[in-house]
Amino acid sequence: MRLDQRLIAKMITPGTRVLDIGSGDGTLIDHLFRTRGCDARGIEIDMGEVTRSVAHGLPVVHGDADHDLAHYPDNSFDYVVLQRTLQAVERPREVLRQMLRIGRYAIVSFPNFGHWEMRLKLLLSGRMPNTAVWHTPWYATPNIHPCTIRDFLALCDEDGYRVHEWMAIDEEGDRAPWRRSIRLANLFGEQALFRLGKGR
Amino acid sequence: MDQTVIPSTVEHTRSVFPEGLTLDCGSVLAPVEIAYRTYGTLSPERNNAILICHALTGDQYVAETQPVTGKPGWWERMVGPGKPIDTDKFFVICSNVLGGCMGSTGPRSLRTVTGENGISREEPWGTDFPPITIRDMVRAQRLLVKQLGIDRLFAVIGGSMGGMQVLEWAATYPDMVFAAMPIATAPFHSAQNIAFNEVSRQAIFADPDWHGGRYWETGAIPARGLAVARMMAHITYLSEEALTRKFGRRVRRCDEPVAGGASPGALSTFGEIFEVESYLRHQGSTFVRRFDANSYLTITRAMDWMDLGMEHDGDCAGPFRETRTRFCVVCFSSDWLFPTSQSRVIVRALTRAAANVSFVEIESDKGHDAFLLDEPDFDRTVVGFLSGAAEHAGLSRRTSKGH
């Protein structure tokens, strides 16, 4: 399991109901069921991954964040998780709204476009930055809505979400030391991980 | 008469329920007989039973030679020792549906009628058999399951019309179904599918041997009409790719009289026929030997009435509120009779009801019949879903050690 998935798992209280959007091969939901006794379910867009997950006995439906969240009833989960996908959805703001309608908490991770390497590469080369995290060229990238940590916080503020926990993490998913300062995290964090709730 | 009469000598295993059933139409059907087969062993805790629901023209002989046709069971590749639905682990039940013609009460069953002269005699129900619904079929299965001493089925599994029964089981008796696997099916029968059924029925009605459904009086069966119905339906079970792969445009000589008795000959219009035509004729002619026309009418009508949302203002989620059943919805990419979009309606309804649901579309070019054929991804899905559900049901420890 990736290190950031371990960090996500730590945010989740045992025995709760969890919906993992973009569950991939089902590693996180399997882990949450086996080690934390959660009722964990997944949504995945890639049919091959869905079949593999279901063949492992995991409850996963074929679907995607943009089109299938609207069918879930209000407050039907304790946590709704979206890993490294927010920047790739069609309507990130609506996806966040749906996540906090369905769940008590939204756990969101995304690659931080404000990382110093991005800023420096754009400044020096004048070309779209290409790093370990952002490694596809502009014409082929699925990441249509990149944002920085500060952009994300501004949206949370605008839409009235409360940030319960946040952390910057590096590409391997290890927790970065920028716990106090958002500005430093926005400069040095390759990925960001948030646990949001409703209301300020 | 050279038309083959369905052999009535085969004795099917059955249970009789003298009190019968109150049907959705309001009439009471009594007694009710249900023919069934079981495979494997019921555990001492009685918690490892899987009910398999058959499709329109299927029967209870799911994993053994069909005694009437002599052909292998219709799902032998899926059900048996070491198979995806493993009879070394599970106790598998399959019954002939109410309205069927393989031993369960249906239009061919005898009833007592009193003639104008006051003398009672026995004759088949025929078209007087009450209209039944998919839910009535499920109610009849429940009588059998209860009689077998099972309070909760570990799983109910079925494809096509069998999938409709799975959905009705979960909707009607949620506490009796731990896991449900509706395959290649729909929450209601679409207008297009009702239309196909209607063409099948009209083919039967148009047969001169139909005699208003009282064909037993003449000793004939409406074989041509029933064969045409089957031929038409069979096309809907396949796909363009599957037909192209199997037959293409290949042609063969035709030795039998066709087209209303026109004599065959190399120079006549139908002296040569396409292989796909030959295949469909074979499908039609073998079907009439094992299936009753009135049963075909009764069961296709039951499918037409299938609509999970009917009693819930059209909301298919209605019957599943508070459900604790684990669902796995499966469809096949080239199935145009029960397309993926209809499975998605089921999935969304279950999602709205906050049900635990898995949903897989299996990539296949074999059309609707894919659920009966060799599809390794489908097998893996069945195995995985059942083992996951068994773990949640607390079955896995026992089954992994064996009995």
PDB file of C-alpha atoms in Angstrom, chain B residues 22-159:
ATOM      1  CA  THR B  22     -52.193 -16.478  -3.856  1.00  0.00           C
ATOM      2  CA  LEU B  23     -50.956 -14.932  -7.071  1.00  0.00           C
ATOM      3  CA  ASP B  24     -50.406 -11.264  -7.891  1.00  0.00           C
ATOM      4  CA  CYS B  25     -53.524 -11.397 -10.102  1.00  0.00           C
ATOM      5  CA  GLY B  26     -55.577 -12.295  -7.006  1.00  0.00           C
ATOM      6  CA  SER B  27     -56.445 -15.880  -7.859  1.00  0.00           C
ATOM      7  CA  VAL B  28     -55.408 -18.789  -5.718  1.00  0.00           C
ATOM      8  CA  LEU B  29     -53.504 -21.527  -7.468  1.00  0.00           C
ATOM      9  CA  ALA B  30     -53.715 -24.808  -5.518  1.00  0.00           C
ATOM     10  CA  PRO B  31     -52.140 -27.191  -5.322  1.00  0.00           C
ATOM     11  CA  VAL B  32     -48.746 -25.988  -6.526  1.00  0.00           C
ATOM     12  CA  GLU B  33     -46.069 -28.443  -7.544  1.00  0.00           C
ATOM     13  CA  ILE B  34     -42.454 -27.380  -7.886  1.00  0.00           C
ATOM     14  CA  ALA B  35     -39.927 -29.572  -9.669  1.00  0.00           C
ATOM     15  CA  TYR B  36     -36.368 -29.052  -8.512  1.00  0.00           C
ATOM     16  CA  ARG B  37     -32.842 -30.413  -8.307  1.00  0.00           C
ATOM     17  CA  THR B  38     -30.216 -29.955  -5.620  1.00  0.00           C
ATOM     18  CA  TYR B  39     -26.452 -30.386  -5.706  1.00  0.00           C
ATOM     19  CA  GLY B  40     -23.927 -30.516  -2.876  1.00  0.00           C
ATOM     20  CA  THR B  41     -24.635 -30.757   0.842  1.00  0.00           C
ATOM     21  CA  LEU B  42     -26.544 -28.412   3.106  1.00  0.00           C
ATOM     22  CA  SER B  43     -24.307 -27.463   6.024  1.00  0.00           C
ATOM     23  CA  PRO B  44     -25.470 -28.286   9.576  1.00  0.00           C
ATOM     24  CA  GLU B  45     -25.968 -24.530  10.104  1.00  0.00           C
ATOM     25  CA  ARG B  46     -28.092 -24.480   6.905  1.00  0.00           C
ATOM     26  CA  ASN B  47     -26.268 -21.355   5.781  1.00  0.00           C
ATOM     27  CA  ASN B  48     -24.591 -22.400   2.527  1.00  0.00           C
ATOM     28  CA  ALA B  49     -27.578 -22.648   0.178  1.00  0.00           C
ATOM     29  CA  ILE B  50     -27.470 -20.978  -3.224  1.00  0.00           C
ATOM     30  CA  LEU B  51     -30.637 -20.733  -5.275  1.00  0.00           C
ATOM     31  CA  ILE B  52     -30.097 -20.557  -9.020  1.00  0.00           C
ATOM     32  CA  CYS B  53     -32.919 -19.082 -11.073  1.00  0.00           C
ATOM     33  CA  HIS B  54     -33.224 -20.185 -14.677  1.00  0.00           C
ATOM     34  CA  ALA B  55     -34.049 -18.095 -17.728  1.00  0.00           C
ATOM     35  CA  LEU B  56     -37.140 -18.156 -19.966  1.00  0.00           C
ATOM     36  CA  THR B  57     -36.591 -21.568 -21.533  1.00  0.00           C
ATOM     37  CA  GLY B  58     -34.256 -23.046 -18.921  1.00  0.00           C
ATOM     38  CA  ASP B  59     -35.113 -25.637 -16.305  1.00  0.00           C
ATOM     39  CA  GLN B  60     -34.010 -27.182 -13.027  1.00  0.00           C
ATOM     40  CA  TYR B  61     -31.348 -29.395 -14.642  1.00  0.00           C
ATOM     41  CA  VAL B  62     -28.592 -26.855 -14.145  1.00  0.00           C
ATOM     42  CA  ALA B  63     -25.632 -29.171 -13.577  1.00  0.00           C
ATOM     43  CA  GLU B  64     -26.560 -32.595 -14.894  1.00  0.00           C
ATOM     44  CA  THR B  65     -27.839 -34.186 -18.093  1.00  0.00           C
ATOM     45  CA  GLN B  66     -31.273 -32.926 -19.039  1.00  0.00           C
ATOM     46  CA  PRO B  67     -33.409 -36.094 -19.045  1.00  0.00           C
ATOM     47  CA  VAL B  68     -35.717 -34.983 -21.877  1.00  0.00           C
ATOM     48  CA  THR B  69     -33.084 -33.778 -24.340  1.00  0.00           C
ATOM     49  CA  GLY B  70     -30.133 -35.826 -23.147  1.00  0.00           C
ATOM     50  CA  LYS B  71     -27.994 -32.688 -23.369  1.00  0.00           C
ATOM     51  CA  PRO B  72     -25.677 -31.350 -20.649  1.00  0.00           C
ATOM     52  CA  GLY B  73     -27.183 -29.136 -17.929  1.00  0.00           C
ATOM     53  CA  TRP B  74     -27.571 -25.519 -19.011  1.00  0.00           C
ATOM     54  CA  TRP B  75     -24.944 -24.151 -16.595  1.00  0.00           C
ATOM     55  CA  GLU B  76     -22.654 -27.137 -16.062  1.00  0.00           C
ATOM     56  CA  ARG B  77     -19.636 -24.975 -16.808  1.00  0.00           C
ATOM     57  CA  MET B  78     -20.546 -22.737 -13.864  1.00  0.00           C
ATOM     58  CA  VAL B  79     -22.040 -25.147 -11.304  1.00  0.00           C
ATOM     59  CA  GLY B  80     -20.410 -28.294  -9.964  1.00  0.00           C
ATOM     60  CA  PRO B  81     -17.541 -29.583  -7.821  1.00  0.00           C
ATOM     61  CA  GLY B  82     -14.622 -27.158  -8.148  1.00  0.00           C
ATOM     62  CA  LYS B  83     -16.597 -24.920 -10.539  1.00  0.00           C
ATOM     63  CA  PRO B  84     -17.151 -21.184  -9.859  1.00  0.00           C
ATOM     64  CA  ILE B  85     -20.375 -22.049  -8.008  1.00  0.00           C
ATOM     65  CA  ASP B  86     -18.689 -24.852  -6.138  1.00  0.00           C
ATOM     66  CA  THR B  87     -20.962 -27.666  -5.013  1.00  0.00           C
ATOM     67  CA  ASP B  88     -18.188 -28.883  -2.708  1.00  0.00           C
ATOM     68  CA  LYS B  89     -18.821 -25.712  -0.699  1.00  0.00           C
ATOM     69  CA  PHE B  90     -22.377 -24.755  -1.451  1.00  0.00           C
ATOM     70  CA  PHE B  91     -25.738 -26.467  -1.475  1.00  0.00           C
ATOM     71  CA  VAL B  92     -27.212 -25.497  -4.836  1.00  0.00           C
ATOM     72  CA  ILE B  93     -30.945 -25.514  -5.509  1.00  0.00           C
ATOM     73  CA  CYS B  94     -32.561 -24.946  -8.881  1.00  0.00           C
ATOM     74  CA  SER B  95     -36.283 -25.266  -9.505  1.00  0.00           C
ATOM     75  CA  ASN B  96     -38.426 -25.145 -12.605  1.00  0.00           C
ATOM     76  CA  VAL B  97     -40.355 -21.865 -12.557  1.00  0.00           C
ATOM     77  CA  LEU B  98     -44.045 -21.676 -11.825  1.00  0.00           C
ATOM     78  CA  GLY B  99     -45.702 -21.683 -15.249  1.00  0.00           C
ATOM     79  CA  GLY B 100     -42.924 -23.836 -16.685  1.00  0.00           C
ATOM     80  CA  CYS B 101     -43.198 -27.195 -18.417  1.00  0.00           C
ATOM     81  CA  MET B 102     -40.488 -29.319 -16.809  1.00  0.00           C
ATOM     82  CA  GLY B 103     -42.515 -30.622 -13.891  1.00  0.00           C
ATOM     83  CA  SER B 104     -43.666 -27.499 -12.037  1.00  0.00           C
ATOM     84  CA  THR B 105     -47.279 -26.377 -12.103  1.00  0.00           C
ATOM     85  CA  GLY B 106     -47.935 -24.656 -15.397  1.00  0.00           C
ATOM     86  CA  PRO B 107     -50.333 -24.479 -18.324  1.00  0.00           C
ATOM     87  CA  ARG B 108     -49.662 -28.131 -19.201  1.00  0.00           C
ATOM     88  CA  SER B 109     -50.586 -29.319 -15.698  1.00  0.00           C
ATOM     89  CA  LEU B 110     -53.908 -31.062 -15.387  1.00  0.00           C
ATOM     90  CA  ARG B 111     -56.852 -29.533 -13.583  1.00  0.00           C
ATOM     91  CA  THR B 112     -60.322 -30.866 -12.900  1.00  0.00           C
ATOM     92  CA  VAL B 113     -63.106 -29.244 -14.895  1.00  0.00           C
ATOM     93  CA  THR B 114     -66.796 -30.003 -14.783  1.00  0.00           C
ATOM     94  CA  GLY B 115     -68.437 -30.273 -18.175  1.00  0.00           C
ATOM     95  CA  GLU B 116     -71.934 -29.121 -19.149  1.00  0.00           C
ATOM     96  CA  ASN B 117     -73.168 -32.622 -18.463  1.00  0.00           C
ATOM     97  CA  GLY B 118     -72.000 -32.337 -14.883  1.00  0.00           C
ATOM     98  CA  ILE B 119     -69.247 -34.881 -15.319  1.00  0.00           C
ATOM     99  CA  SER B 120     -65.803 -33.953 -14.009  1.00  0.00           C
ATOM    100  CA  ARG B 121     -62.770 -34.614 -16.118  1.00  0.00           C
ATOM    101  CA  GLU B 122     -59.124 -33.692 -16.129  1.00  0.00           C
ATOM    102  CA  GLU B 123     -57.594 -31.513 -18.806  1.00  0.00           C
ATOM    103  CA  PRO B 124     -54.568 -29.223 -19.098  1.00  0.00           C
ATOM    104  CA  TRP B 125     -54.930 -25.631 -17.918  1.00  0.00           C
ATOM    105  CA  GLY B 126     -53.843 -24.326 -21.305  1.00  0.00           C
ATOM    106  CA  THR B 127     -54.633 -20.670 -21.834  1.00  0.00           C
ATOM    107  CA  ASP B 128     -56.877 -20.717 -18.739  1.00  0.00           C
ATOM    108  CA  PHE B 129     -53.763 -20.897 -16.573  1.00  0.00           C
ATOM    109  CA  PRO B 130     -53.845 -17.726 -14.448  1.00  0.00           C
ATOM    110  CA  PRO B 131     -51.485 -14.919 -15.444  1.00  0.00           C
ATOM    111  CA  ILE B 132     -48.391 -15.058 -13.282  1.00  0.00           C
ATOM    112  CA  THR B 133     -45.614 -12.635 -12.481  1.00  0.00           C
ATOM    113  CA  ILE B 134     -41.916 -13.015 -11.776  1.00  0.00           C
ATOM    114  CA  ARG B 135     -42.796 -12.402  -8.112  1.00  0.00           C
ATOM    115  CA  ASP B 136     -45.237 -15.331  -8.207  1.00  0.00           C
ATOM    116  CA  MET B 137     -42.372 -17.527  -9.444  1.00  0.00           C
ATOM    117  CA  VAL B 138     -40.312 -16.300  -6.488  1.00  0.00           C
ATOM    118  CA  ARG B 139     -43.144 -16.978  -4.029  1.00  0.00           C
ATOM    119  CA  ALA B 140     -43.307 -20.541  -5.298  1.00  0.00           C
ATOM    120  CA  GLN B 141     -39.526 -20.915  -4.898  1.00  0.00           C
ATOM    121  CA  ARG B 142     -39.826 -19.625  -1.344  1.00  0.00           C
ATOM    122  CA  LEU B 143     -42.262 -22.428  -0.486  1.00  0.00           C
ATOM    123  CA  LEU B 144     -39.636 -24.906  -1.661  1.00  0.00           C
ATOM    124  CA  VAL B 145     -36.744 -23.190   0.147  1.00  0.00           C
ATOM    125  CA  LYS B 146     -38.702 -23.130   3.411  1.00  0.00           C
ATOM    126  CA  GLN B 147     -39.637 -26.770   2.988  1.00  0.00           C
ATOM    127  CA  LEU B 148     -35.952 -27.623   2.578  1.00  0.00           C
ATOM    128  CA  GLY B 149     -35.472 -26.104   6.047  1.00  0.00           C
ATOM    129  CA  ILE B 150     -33.606 -23.004   4.872  1.00  0.00           C
ATOM    130  CA  ASP B 151     -34.422 -19.674   6.517  1.00  0.00           C
ATOM    131  CA  ARG B 152     -31.850 -17.625   4.673  1.00  0.00           C
ATOM    132  CA  LEU B 153     -30.271 -18.266   1.300  1.00  0.00           C
ATOM    133  CA  PHE B 154     -26.584 -17.481   1.167  1.00  0.00           C
ATOM    134  CA  ALA B 155     -27.040 -16.335  -2.424  1.00  0.00           C
ATOM    135  CA  VAL B 156     -29.590 -16.095  -5.210  1.00  0.00           C
ATOM    136  CA  ILE B 157     -28.061 -16.091  -8.690  1.00  0.00           C
ATOM    137  CA  GLY B 158     -29.573 -15.954 -12.155  1.00  0.00           C
ATOM    138  CA  GLY B 159     -29.267 -14.486 -15.620  1.00  0.00           C
TER     139      GLY B 159
END
